Coordinates of C-alpha atoms and ligand atoms in Angstrom, one line a residue:
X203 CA -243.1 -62.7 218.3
X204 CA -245.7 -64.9 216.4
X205 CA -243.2 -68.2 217.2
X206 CA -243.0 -67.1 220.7
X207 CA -244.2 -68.6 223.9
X208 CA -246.3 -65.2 224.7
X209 CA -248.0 -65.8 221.5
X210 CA -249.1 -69.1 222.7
X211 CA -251.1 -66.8 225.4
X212 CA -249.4 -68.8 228.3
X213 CA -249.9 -68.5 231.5
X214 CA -247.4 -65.5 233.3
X215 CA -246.9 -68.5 236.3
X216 CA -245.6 -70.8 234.0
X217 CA -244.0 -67.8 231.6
X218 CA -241.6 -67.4 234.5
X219 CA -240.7 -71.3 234.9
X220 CA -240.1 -71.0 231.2
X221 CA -237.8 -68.7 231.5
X222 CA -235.6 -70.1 234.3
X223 CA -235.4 -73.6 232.6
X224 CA -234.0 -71.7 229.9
X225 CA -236.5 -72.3 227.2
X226 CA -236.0 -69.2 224.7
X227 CA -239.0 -70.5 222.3
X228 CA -240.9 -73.3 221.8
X229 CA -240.1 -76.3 219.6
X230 CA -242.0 -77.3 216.7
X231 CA -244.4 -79.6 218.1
X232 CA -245.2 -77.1 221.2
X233 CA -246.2 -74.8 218.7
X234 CA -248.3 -77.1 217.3
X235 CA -249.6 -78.6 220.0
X236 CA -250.5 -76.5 222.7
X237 CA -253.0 -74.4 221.1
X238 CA -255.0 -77.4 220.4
X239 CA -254.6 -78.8 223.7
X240 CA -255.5 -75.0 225.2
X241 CA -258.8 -75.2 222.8
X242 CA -259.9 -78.3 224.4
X243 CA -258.6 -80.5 221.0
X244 CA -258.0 -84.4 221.8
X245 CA -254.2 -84.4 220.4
X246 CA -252.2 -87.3 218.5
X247 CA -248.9 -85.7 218.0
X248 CA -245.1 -87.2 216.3
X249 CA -242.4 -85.6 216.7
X250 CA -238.4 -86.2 216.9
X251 CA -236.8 -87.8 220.7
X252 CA -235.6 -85.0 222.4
X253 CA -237.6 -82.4 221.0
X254 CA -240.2 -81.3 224.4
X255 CA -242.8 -83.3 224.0
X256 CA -243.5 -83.5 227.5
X257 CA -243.7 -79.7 227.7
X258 CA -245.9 -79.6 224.8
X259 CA -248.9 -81.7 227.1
X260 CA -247.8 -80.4 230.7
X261 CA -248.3 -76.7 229.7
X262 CA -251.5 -76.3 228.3
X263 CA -252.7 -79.1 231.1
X264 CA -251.0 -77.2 233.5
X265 CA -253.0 -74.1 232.3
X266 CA -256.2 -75.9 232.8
X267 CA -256.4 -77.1 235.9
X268 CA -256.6 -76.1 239.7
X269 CA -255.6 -77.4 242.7
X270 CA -258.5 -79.4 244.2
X271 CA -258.2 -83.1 246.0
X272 CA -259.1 -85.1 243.4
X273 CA -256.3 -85.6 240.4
X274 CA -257.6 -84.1 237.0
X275 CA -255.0 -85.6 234.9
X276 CA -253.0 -88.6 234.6
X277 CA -249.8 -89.1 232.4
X278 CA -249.3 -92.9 231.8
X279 CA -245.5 -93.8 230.3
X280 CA -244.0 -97.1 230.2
X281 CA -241.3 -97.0 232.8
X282 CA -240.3 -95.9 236.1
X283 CA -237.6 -93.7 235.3
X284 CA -240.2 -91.7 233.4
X285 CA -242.7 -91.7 235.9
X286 CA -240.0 -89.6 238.3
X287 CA -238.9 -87.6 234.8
X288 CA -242.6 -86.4 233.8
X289 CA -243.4 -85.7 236.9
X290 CA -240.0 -83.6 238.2
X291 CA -240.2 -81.6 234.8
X292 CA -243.8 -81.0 235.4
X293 CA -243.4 -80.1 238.6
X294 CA -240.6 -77.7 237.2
X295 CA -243.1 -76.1 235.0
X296 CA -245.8 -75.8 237.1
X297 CA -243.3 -74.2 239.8
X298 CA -245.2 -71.0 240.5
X299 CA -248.9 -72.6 240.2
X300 CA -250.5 -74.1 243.1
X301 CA -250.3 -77.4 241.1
X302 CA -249.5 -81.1 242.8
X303 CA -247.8 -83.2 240.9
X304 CA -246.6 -87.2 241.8
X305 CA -245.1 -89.9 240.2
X306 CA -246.7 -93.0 241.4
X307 CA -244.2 -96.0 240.4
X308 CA -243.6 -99.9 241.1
X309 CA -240.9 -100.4 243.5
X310 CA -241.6 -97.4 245.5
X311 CA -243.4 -98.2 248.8
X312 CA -247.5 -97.9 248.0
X313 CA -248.1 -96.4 251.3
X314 CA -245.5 -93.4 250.7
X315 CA -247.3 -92.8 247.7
X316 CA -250.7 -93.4 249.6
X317 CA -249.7 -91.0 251.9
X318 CA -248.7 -88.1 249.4
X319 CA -252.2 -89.1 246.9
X320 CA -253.9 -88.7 250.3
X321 CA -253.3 -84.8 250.9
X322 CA -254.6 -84.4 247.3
X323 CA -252.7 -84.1 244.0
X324 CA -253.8 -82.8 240.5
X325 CA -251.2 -84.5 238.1
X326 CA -250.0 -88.0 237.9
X327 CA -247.4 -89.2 236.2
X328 CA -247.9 -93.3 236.4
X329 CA -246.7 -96.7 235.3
X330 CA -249.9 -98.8 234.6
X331 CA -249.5 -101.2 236.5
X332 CA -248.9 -99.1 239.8
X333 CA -251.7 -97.1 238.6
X334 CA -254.1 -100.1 238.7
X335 CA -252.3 -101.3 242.4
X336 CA -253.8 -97.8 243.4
X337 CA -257.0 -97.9 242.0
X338 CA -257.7 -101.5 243.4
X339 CA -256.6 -100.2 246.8
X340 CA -259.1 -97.3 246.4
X341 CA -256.1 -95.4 247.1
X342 CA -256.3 -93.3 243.4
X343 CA -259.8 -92.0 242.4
X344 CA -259.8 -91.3 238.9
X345 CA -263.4 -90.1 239.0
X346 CA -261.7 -86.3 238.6
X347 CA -259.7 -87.1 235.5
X348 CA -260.4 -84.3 232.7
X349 CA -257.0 -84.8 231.1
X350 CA -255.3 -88.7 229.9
X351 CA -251.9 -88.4 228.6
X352 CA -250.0 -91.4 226.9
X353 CA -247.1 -90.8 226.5
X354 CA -244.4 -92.8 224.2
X355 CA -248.0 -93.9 223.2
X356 CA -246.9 -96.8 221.1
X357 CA -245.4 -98.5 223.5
X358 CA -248.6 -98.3 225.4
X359 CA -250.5 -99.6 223.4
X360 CA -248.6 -102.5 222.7
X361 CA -249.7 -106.1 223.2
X362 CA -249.3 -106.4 226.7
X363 CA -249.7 -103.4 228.1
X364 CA -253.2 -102.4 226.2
X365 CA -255.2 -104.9 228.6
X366 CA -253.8 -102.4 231.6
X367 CA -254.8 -99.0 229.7
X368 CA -258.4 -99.8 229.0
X369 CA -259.1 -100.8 232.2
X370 CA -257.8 -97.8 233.2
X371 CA -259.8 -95.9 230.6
X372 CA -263.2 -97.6 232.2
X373 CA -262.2 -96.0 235.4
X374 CA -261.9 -92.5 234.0
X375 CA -265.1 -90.3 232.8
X376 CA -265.8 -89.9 229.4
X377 CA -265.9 -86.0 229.2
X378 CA -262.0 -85.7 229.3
X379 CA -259.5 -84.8 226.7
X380 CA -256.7 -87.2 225.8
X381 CA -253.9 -87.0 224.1
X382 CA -250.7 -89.5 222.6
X383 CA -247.5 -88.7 221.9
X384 CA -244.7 -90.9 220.8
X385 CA -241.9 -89.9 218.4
X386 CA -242.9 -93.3 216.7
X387 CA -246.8 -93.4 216.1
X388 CA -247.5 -96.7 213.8
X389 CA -250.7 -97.2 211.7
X390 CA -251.9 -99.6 214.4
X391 CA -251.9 -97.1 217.1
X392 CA -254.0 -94.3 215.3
X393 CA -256.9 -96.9 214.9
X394 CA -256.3 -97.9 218.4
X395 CA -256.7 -94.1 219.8
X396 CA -259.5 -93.8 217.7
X397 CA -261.4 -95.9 219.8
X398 CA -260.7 -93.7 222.5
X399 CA -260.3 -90.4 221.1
X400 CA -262.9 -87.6 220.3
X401 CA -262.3 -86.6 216.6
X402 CA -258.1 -86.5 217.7
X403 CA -256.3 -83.9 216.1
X404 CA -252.8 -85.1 214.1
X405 CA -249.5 -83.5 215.1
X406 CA -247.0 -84.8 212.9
X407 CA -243.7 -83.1 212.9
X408 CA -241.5 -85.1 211.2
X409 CA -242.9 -89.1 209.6
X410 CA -239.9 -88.2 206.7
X411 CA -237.1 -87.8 209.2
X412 CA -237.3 -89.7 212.3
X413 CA -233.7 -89.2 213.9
X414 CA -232.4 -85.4 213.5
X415 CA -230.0 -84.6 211.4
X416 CA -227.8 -83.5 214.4
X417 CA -227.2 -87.2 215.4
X418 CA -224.6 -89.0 213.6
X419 CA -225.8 -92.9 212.2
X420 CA -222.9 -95.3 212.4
X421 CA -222.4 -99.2 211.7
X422 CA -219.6 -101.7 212.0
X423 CA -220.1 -105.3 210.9
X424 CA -218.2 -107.0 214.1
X425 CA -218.6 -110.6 214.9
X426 CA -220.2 -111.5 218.1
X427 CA -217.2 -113.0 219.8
X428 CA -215.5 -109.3 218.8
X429 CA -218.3 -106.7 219.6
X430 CA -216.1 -106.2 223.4
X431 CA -213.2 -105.4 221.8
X432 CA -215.3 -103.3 219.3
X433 CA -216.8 -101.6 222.4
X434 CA -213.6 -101.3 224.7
X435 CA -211.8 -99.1 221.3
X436 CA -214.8 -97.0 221.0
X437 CA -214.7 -96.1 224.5
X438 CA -210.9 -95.7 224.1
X439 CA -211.2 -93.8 221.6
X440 CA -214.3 -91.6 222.5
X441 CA -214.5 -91.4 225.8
X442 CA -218.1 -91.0 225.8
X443 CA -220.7 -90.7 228.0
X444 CA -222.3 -93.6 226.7
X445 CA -225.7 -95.5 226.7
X446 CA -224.5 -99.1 225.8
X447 CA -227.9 -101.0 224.5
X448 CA -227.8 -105.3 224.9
X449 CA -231.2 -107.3 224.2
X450 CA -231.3 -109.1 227.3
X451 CA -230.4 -108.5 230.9
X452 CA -228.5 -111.6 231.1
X453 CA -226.2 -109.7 228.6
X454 CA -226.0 -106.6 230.4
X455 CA -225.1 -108.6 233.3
X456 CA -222.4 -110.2 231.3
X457 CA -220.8 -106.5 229.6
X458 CA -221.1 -104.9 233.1
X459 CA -219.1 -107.4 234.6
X460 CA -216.3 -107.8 231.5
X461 CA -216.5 -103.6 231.3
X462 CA -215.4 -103.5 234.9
X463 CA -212.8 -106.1 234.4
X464 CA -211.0 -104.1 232.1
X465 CA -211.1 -101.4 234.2
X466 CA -214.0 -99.0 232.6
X467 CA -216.4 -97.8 234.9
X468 CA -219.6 -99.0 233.9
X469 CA -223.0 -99.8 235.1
X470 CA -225.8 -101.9 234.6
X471 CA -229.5 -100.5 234.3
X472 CA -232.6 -103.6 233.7
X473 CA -235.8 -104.6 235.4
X474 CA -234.0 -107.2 237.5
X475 CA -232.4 -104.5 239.6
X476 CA -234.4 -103.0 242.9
X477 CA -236.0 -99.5 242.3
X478 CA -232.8 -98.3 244.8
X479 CA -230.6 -99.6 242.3
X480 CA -232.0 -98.2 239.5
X481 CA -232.6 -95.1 240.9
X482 CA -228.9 -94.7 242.4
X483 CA -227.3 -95.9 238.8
X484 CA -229.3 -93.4 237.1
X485 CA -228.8 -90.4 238.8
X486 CA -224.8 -91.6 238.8
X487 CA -225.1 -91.5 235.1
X488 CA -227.2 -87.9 235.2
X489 CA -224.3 -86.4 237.0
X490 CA -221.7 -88.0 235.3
X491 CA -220.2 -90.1 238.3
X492 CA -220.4 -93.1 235.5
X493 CA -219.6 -92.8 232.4
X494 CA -221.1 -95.5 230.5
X495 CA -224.9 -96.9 231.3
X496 CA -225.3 -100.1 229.9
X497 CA -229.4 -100.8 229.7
X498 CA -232.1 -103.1 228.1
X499 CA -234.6 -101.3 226.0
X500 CA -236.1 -100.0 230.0
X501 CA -233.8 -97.3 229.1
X502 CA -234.4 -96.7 225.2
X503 CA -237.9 -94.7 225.9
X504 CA -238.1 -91.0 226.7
X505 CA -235.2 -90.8 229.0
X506 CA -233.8 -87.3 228.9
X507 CA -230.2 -87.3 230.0
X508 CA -228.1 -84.4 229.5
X509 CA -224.9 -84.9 227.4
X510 CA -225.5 -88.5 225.9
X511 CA -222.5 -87.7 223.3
X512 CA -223.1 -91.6 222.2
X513 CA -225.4 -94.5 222.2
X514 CA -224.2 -97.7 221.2
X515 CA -226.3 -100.8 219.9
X516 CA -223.9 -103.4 220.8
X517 CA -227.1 -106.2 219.4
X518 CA -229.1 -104.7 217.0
X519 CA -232.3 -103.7 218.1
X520 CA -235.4 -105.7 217.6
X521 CA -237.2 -103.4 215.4
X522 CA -236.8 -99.6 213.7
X523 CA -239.1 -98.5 215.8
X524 CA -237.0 -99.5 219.1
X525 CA -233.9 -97.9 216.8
X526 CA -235.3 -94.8 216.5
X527 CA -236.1 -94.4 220.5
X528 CA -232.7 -96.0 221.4
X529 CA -230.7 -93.4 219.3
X530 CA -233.0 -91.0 220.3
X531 CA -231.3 -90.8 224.2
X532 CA -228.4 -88.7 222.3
X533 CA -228.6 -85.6 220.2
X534 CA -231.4 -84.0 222.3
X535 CA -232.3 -80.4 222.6
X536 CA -230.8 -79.1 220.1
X537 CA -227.2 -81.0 220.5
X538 CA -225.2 -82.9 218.6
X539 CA -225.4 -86.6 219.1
X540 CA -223.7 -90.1 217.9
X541 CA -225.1 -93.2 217.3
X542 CA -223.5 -96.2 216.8
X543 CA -224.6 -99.9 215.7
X544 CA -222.6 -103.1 216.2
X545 CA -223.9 -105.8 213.4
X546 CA -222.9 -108.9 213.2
X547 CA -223.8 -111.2 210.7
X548 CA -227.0 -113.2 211.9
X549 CA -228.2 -109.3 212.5
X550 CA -228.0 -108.1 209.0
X551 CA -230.9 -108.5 208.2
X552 CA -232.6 -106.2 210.9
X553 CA -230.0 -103.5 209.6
X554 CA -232.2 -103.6 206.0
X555 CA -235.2 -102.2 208.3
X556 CA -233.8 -99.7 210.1
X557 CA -232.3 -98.4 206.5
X558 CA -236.0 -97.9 205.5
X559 CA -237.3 -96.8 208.7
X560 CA -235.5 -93.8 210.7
X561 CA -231.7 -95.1 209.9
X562 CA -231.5 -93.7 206.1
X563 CA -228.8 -91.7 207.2
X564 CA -226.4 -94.8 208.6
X565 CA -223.2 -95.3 207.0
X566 CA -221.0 -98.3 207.2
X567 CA -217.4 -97.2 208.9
X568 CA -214.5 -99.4 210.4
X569 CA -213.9 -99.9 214.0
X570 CA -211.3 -97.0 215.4
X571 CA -208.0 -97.6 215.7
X572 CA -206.7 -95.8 218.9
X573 CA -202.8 -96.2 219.2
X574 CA -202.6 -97.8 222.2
X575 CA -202.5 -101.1 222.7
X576 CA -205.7 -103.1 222.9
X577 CA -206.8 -104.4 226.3
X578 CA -209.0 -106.8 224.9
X579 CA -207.9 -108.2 221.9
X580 CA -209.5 -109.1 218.4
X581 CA -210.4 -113.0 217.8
X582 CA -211.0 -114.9 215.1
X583 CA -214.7 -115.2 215.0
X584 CA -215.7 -117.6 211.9
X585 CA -219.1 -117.0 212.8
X586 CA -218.7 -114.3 210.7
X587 CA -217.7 -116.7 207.3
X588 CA -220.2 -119.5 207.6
X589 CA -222.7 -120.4 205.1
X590 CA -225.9 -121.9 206.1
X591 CA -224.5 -125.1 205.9
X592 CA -221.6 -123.8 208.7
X593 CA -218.9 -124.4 206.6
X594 CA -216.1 -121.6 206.5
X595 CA -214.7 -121.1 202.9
X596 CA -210.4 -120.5 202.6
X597 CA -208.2 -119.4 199.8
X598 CA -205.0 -121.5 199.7
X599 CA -201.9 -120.1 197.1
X600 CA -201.5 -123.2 195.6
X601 CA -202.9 -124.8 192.5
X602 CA -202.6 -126.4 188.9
X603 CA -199.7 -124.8 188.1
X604 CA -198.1 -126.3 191.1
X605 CA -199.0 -129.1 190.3
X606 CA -201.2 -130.2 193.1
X607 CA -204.1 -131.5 193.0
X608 CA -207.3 -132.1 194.6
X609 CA -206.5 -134.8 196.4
X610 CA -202.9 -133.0 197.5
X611 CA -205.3 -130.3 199.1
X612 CA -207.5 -132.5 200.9
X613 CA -204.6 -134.3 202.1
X614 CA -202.9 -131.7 203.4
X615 CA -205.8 -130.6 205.2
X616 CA -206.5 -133.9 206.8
X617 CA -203.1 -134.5 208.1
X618 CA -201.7 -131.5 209.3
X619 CA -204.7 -130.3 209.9
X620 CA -205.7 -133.0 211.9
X621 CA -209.6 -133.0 210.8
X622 CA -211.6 -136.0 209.4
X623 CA -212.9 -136.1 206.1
X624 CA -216.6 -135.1 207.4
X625 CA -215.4 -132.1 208.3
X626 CA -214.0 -130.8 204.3
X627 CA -216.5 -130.0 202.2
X628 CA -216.3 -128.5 198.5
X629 CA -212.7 -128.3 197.0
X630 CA -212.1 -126.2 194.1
X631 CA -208.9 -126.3 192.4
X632 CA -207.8 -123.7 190.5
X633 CA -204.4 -122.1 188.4
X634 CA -202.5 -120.3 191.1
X635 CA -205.0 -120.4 194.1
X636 CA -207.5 -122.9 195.3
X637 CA -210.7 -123.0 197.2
X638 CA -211.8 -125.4 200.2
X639 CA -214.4 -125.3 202.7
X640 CA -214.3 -126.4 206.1
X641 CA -216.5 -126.7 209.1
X642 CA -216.6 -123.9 211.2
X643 CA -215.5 -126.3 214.4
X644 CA -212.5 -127.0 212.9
X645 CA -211.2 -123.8 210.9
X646 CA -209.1 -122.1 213.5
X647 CA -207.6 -125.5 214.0
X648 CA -207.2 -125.4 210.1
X649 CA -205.8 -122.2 209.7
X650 CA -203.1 -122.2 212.4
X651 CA -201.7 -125.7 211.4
X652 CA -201.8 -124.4 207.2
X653 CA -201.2 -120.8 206.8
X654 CA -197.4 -120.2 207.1
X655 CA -196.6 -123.5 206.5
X656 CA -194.1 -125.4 204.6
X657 CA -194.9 -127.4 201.5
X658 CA -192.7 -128.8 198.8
X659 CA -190.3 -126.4 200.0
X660 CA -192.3 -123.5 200.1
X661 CA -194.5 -121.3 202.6
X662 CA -197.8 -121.6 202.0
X663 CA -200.6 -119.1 202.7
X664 CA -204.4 -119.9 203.7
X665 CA -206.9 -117.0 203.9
X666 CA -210.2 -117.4 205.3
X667 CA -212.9 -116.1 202.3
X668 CA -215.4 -113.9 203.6
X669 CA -219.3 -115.0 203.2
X670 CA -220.9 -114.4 200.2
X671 CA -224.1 -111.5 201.5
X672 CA -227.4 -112.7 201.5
X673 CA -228.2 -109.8 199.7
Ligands
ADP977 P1 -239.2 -85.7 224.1 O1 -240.3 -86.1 225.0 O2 -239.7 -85.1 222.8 O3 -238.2 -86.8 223.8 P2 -238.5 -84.0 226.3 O4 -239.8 -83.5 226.7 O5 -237.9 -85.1 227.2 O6 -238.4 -84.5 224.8 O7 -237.5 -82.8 226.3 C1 -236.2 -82.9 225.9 C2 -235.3 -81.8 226.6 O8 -235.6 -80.6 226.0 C3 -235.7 -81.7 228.1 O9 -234.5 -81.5 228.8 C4 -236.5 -80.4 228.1 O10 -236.4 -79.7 229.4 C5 -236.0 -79.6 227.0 N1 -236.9 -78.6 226.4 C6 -238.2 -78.8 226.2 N2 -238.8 -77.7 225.6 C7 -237.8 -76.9 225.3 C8 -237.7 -75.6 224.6 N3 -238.7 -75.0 224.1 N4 -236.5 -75.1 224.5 C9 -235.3 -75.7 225.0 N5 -235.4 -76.9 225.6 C10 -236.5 -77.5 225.8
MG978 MG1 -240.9 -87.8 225.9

């Protein structure tokens, strides 16, 4: 009993939407949280993706207020999708309490959200910039707000985004509660709540362990020109339902389009897309119609997706922080999840942070092997053997004892090879095998017109050297 909901005193309306959303007890940072919240506590709480942090603010909020016209709280998250997702699971929980609830959302025509802010609403679940569209308008009177949520708080309060929440702070009274949540919260952000926070309360659930141990940490080191055929035999081999993760929407663009060419079903999700489109792709993806989503980061916060068995990072995200949210779209409530990161080698050095920061648990593994023949195939990618200078390095089964010499190597290279002298850099001759370097333009050239060779009567073999690690 003392872990329970009912010993959380909640409210026998929302008790009852408990129960038919299937929640037996509360997670860690419900129990945590929602007391404070109930005893009128400003909140900063951290805890795991996936782990109800929505349901730890929209409860006790929900327990507070009563319908009136005014809104009394307002729930400001970073993207659209999770303007619609707070809102529909707050409307969930607020099922049997004469609560309104309404995302308000760019995209969506302002005078259908006019209309519905117009017969009065008490929760608002917002994008900032919609939310200041409103206010401007005089469409949105904040004058009512006794409850300021931000969620995947981080985020907003981010460069960029922190001009938009202050001035939506000035609009709001300053008898209110409010409250940030994030599953990342950084140094910065504490100070920054602090300015707006009375005396805030610290939730932290888990700082040690970022990702749960129920999600599985992979890398590869794949070149760049092989991360598609990296992806194609995970997919083979998986058959997930996949979030695929690219840096830019150009590069979504680019996988949808190659996906689709190799016959997998797969759609594109970014901020270039109308709100139909995204809409329609993500509710294909929620019902499983398509298999594999492949988003910008406009996908890695808060979305709550059932059955994610995998997220892939085919580039490397930007930071840990964005790591642990990407990853954190798989492996939620309580399931087992699978995590996947493509590294090439201009990314390694991003892979060191994410080590120290949420990824401890990621383990190098190879790329699976599925039986079947590959529809896309491996390439040589010497992007993966340069040095900073762009030079590849090769190993050539011929040496002193052959009687060659330096000269002999640098011959062979230029003439068969076809390739100017510019292009050969260090030559190392040793007893059985020798070293050479050349530039990365011509090395496939090099290789195909050298390895399996003849010379002096024998076959000859040439073996690109991979690059010695930075670290
Ligand atoms: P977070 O914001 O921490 O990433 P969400 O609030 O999106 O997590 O919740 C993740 C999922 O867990 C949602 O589908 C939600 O309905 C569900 N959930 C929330 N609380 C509980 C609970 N106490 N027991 C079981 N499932 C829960
Ligand atoms: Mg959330």
């Amino acid at each position: 009993m003392s872990d329970s909901f009912e010993s959380l005193g909640i409210d026998p309306g929302i008790m009852r939407s408990i129960e038919e959303m299937g929640f037996t007890e509360p997670t860690p940072v419900q129990l945590a949280a929602i007391p404070l919240i109930a005893q009128g506590r400003d909140v900063i709480a951290q805890a795991q993706t996936g782990t109800g942090k929505t349901a730890a603010f929209a409860i006790p909020i929900l327990q507070k207020i009563r319908h009136g016209m005014k809104p009394s709280a307002l729930v400001l998250v970073p993207t659209r999708e999770l303007a619609i997702q707070v809102s529909e699971e707050t409307k969930k929980l607020g099922g049997h309490l004469d609560v309104k609830t309404i995302p308000v959302y760019g995209g969506q025509a302002i005078s259908v959200q006019f209309e519905a802010l117009k017969k009065g609403v008490d929760i608002v679940s917002g994008t900032p910039g919609r939310v200041i569209d409103h206010i401007k308008r005089r469409t949105l009177d904040l004058s009512g707000i006794r409850f300021l949520v931000l969620d995947e708080a981080d985020r907003m309060l981010d460069m960029g985004f922190i001009e938009d929440i202050e001035y939506i702070i000035r609009q709001i009274p300053k008898d209110r509660n409010t409250y940030l949540f994030s599953a990342t919260i950084p140094e910065g952000v504490r100070r920054l709540g602090a300015d707006h926070m009375k005396n805030p309360e610290m939730v932290i659930i888990s700082e040690e362990e970022l990702v749960l141990p129920s999600t599985k940490q992979i890398y590869f080191k794949v070149g760049r020109k092989n991360k598609i055929w990296a992806l194609c035999r995970v997919l083979d081999k998986e058959k997930p339902k996949a979030i695929v993760f690219c840096s830019t929407k150009r590069m979504v663009d680019i996988l949808e389009q190659r996906l689709k060419s190799y016959g997998y079903p797969a759609e594109a999700l970014h901020g270039d897309l109308s709100q139909a489109q995204r809409e329609r792709v993500l509710t294909d993806f929620r019902k499983g119609k398509v298999k594999v989503l492949i988003a910008t980061d406009v996908a890695a916060r808060g979305l709550d997706i059932e059955d994610v068995t995998l997220v892939i990072n085919y580039d490397i995200p930007e930071s840990p922080e964005w790591y642990v949210h990407r990853i954190g779209r798989t492996g939620r409530a309580g399931k087992e999840g699978k995590a996947i990161t493509f590294v090439s080698s201009d990314e390694e050095h991003l892979l060191e942070g994410i080590k120290g920061f949420g990824g401890a648990g990621i383990e190098q593994a190879d790329v699976p092997t599925t039986g079947e023949k590959d529809v896309v195939r491996k390439v040589w990618d010497f992007d993966e053997y340069v040095d900073i200078f762009g030079m590849v390095k090769f190993r050539i089964d011929m040496g002193k004892m052959d009687k060659v010499g330096m000269n002999d190597i640098v011959e062979l290279i230029r003439n068969r090879g076809d390739v100017s002298e510019i292009a050969i850099g260090h030559v190392e001759l040793g007893e059985k095998s020798s070293e050479f370097e050349v530039h990365k333009d011509v090395a496939y050239k090099v290789m195909k017109s050298l390895d399996q060779s003849d010379f002096r009567g024998r076959r000859i073999r040439v073996d690109p050297m991979p690059r010695r690690s930075a670290g």
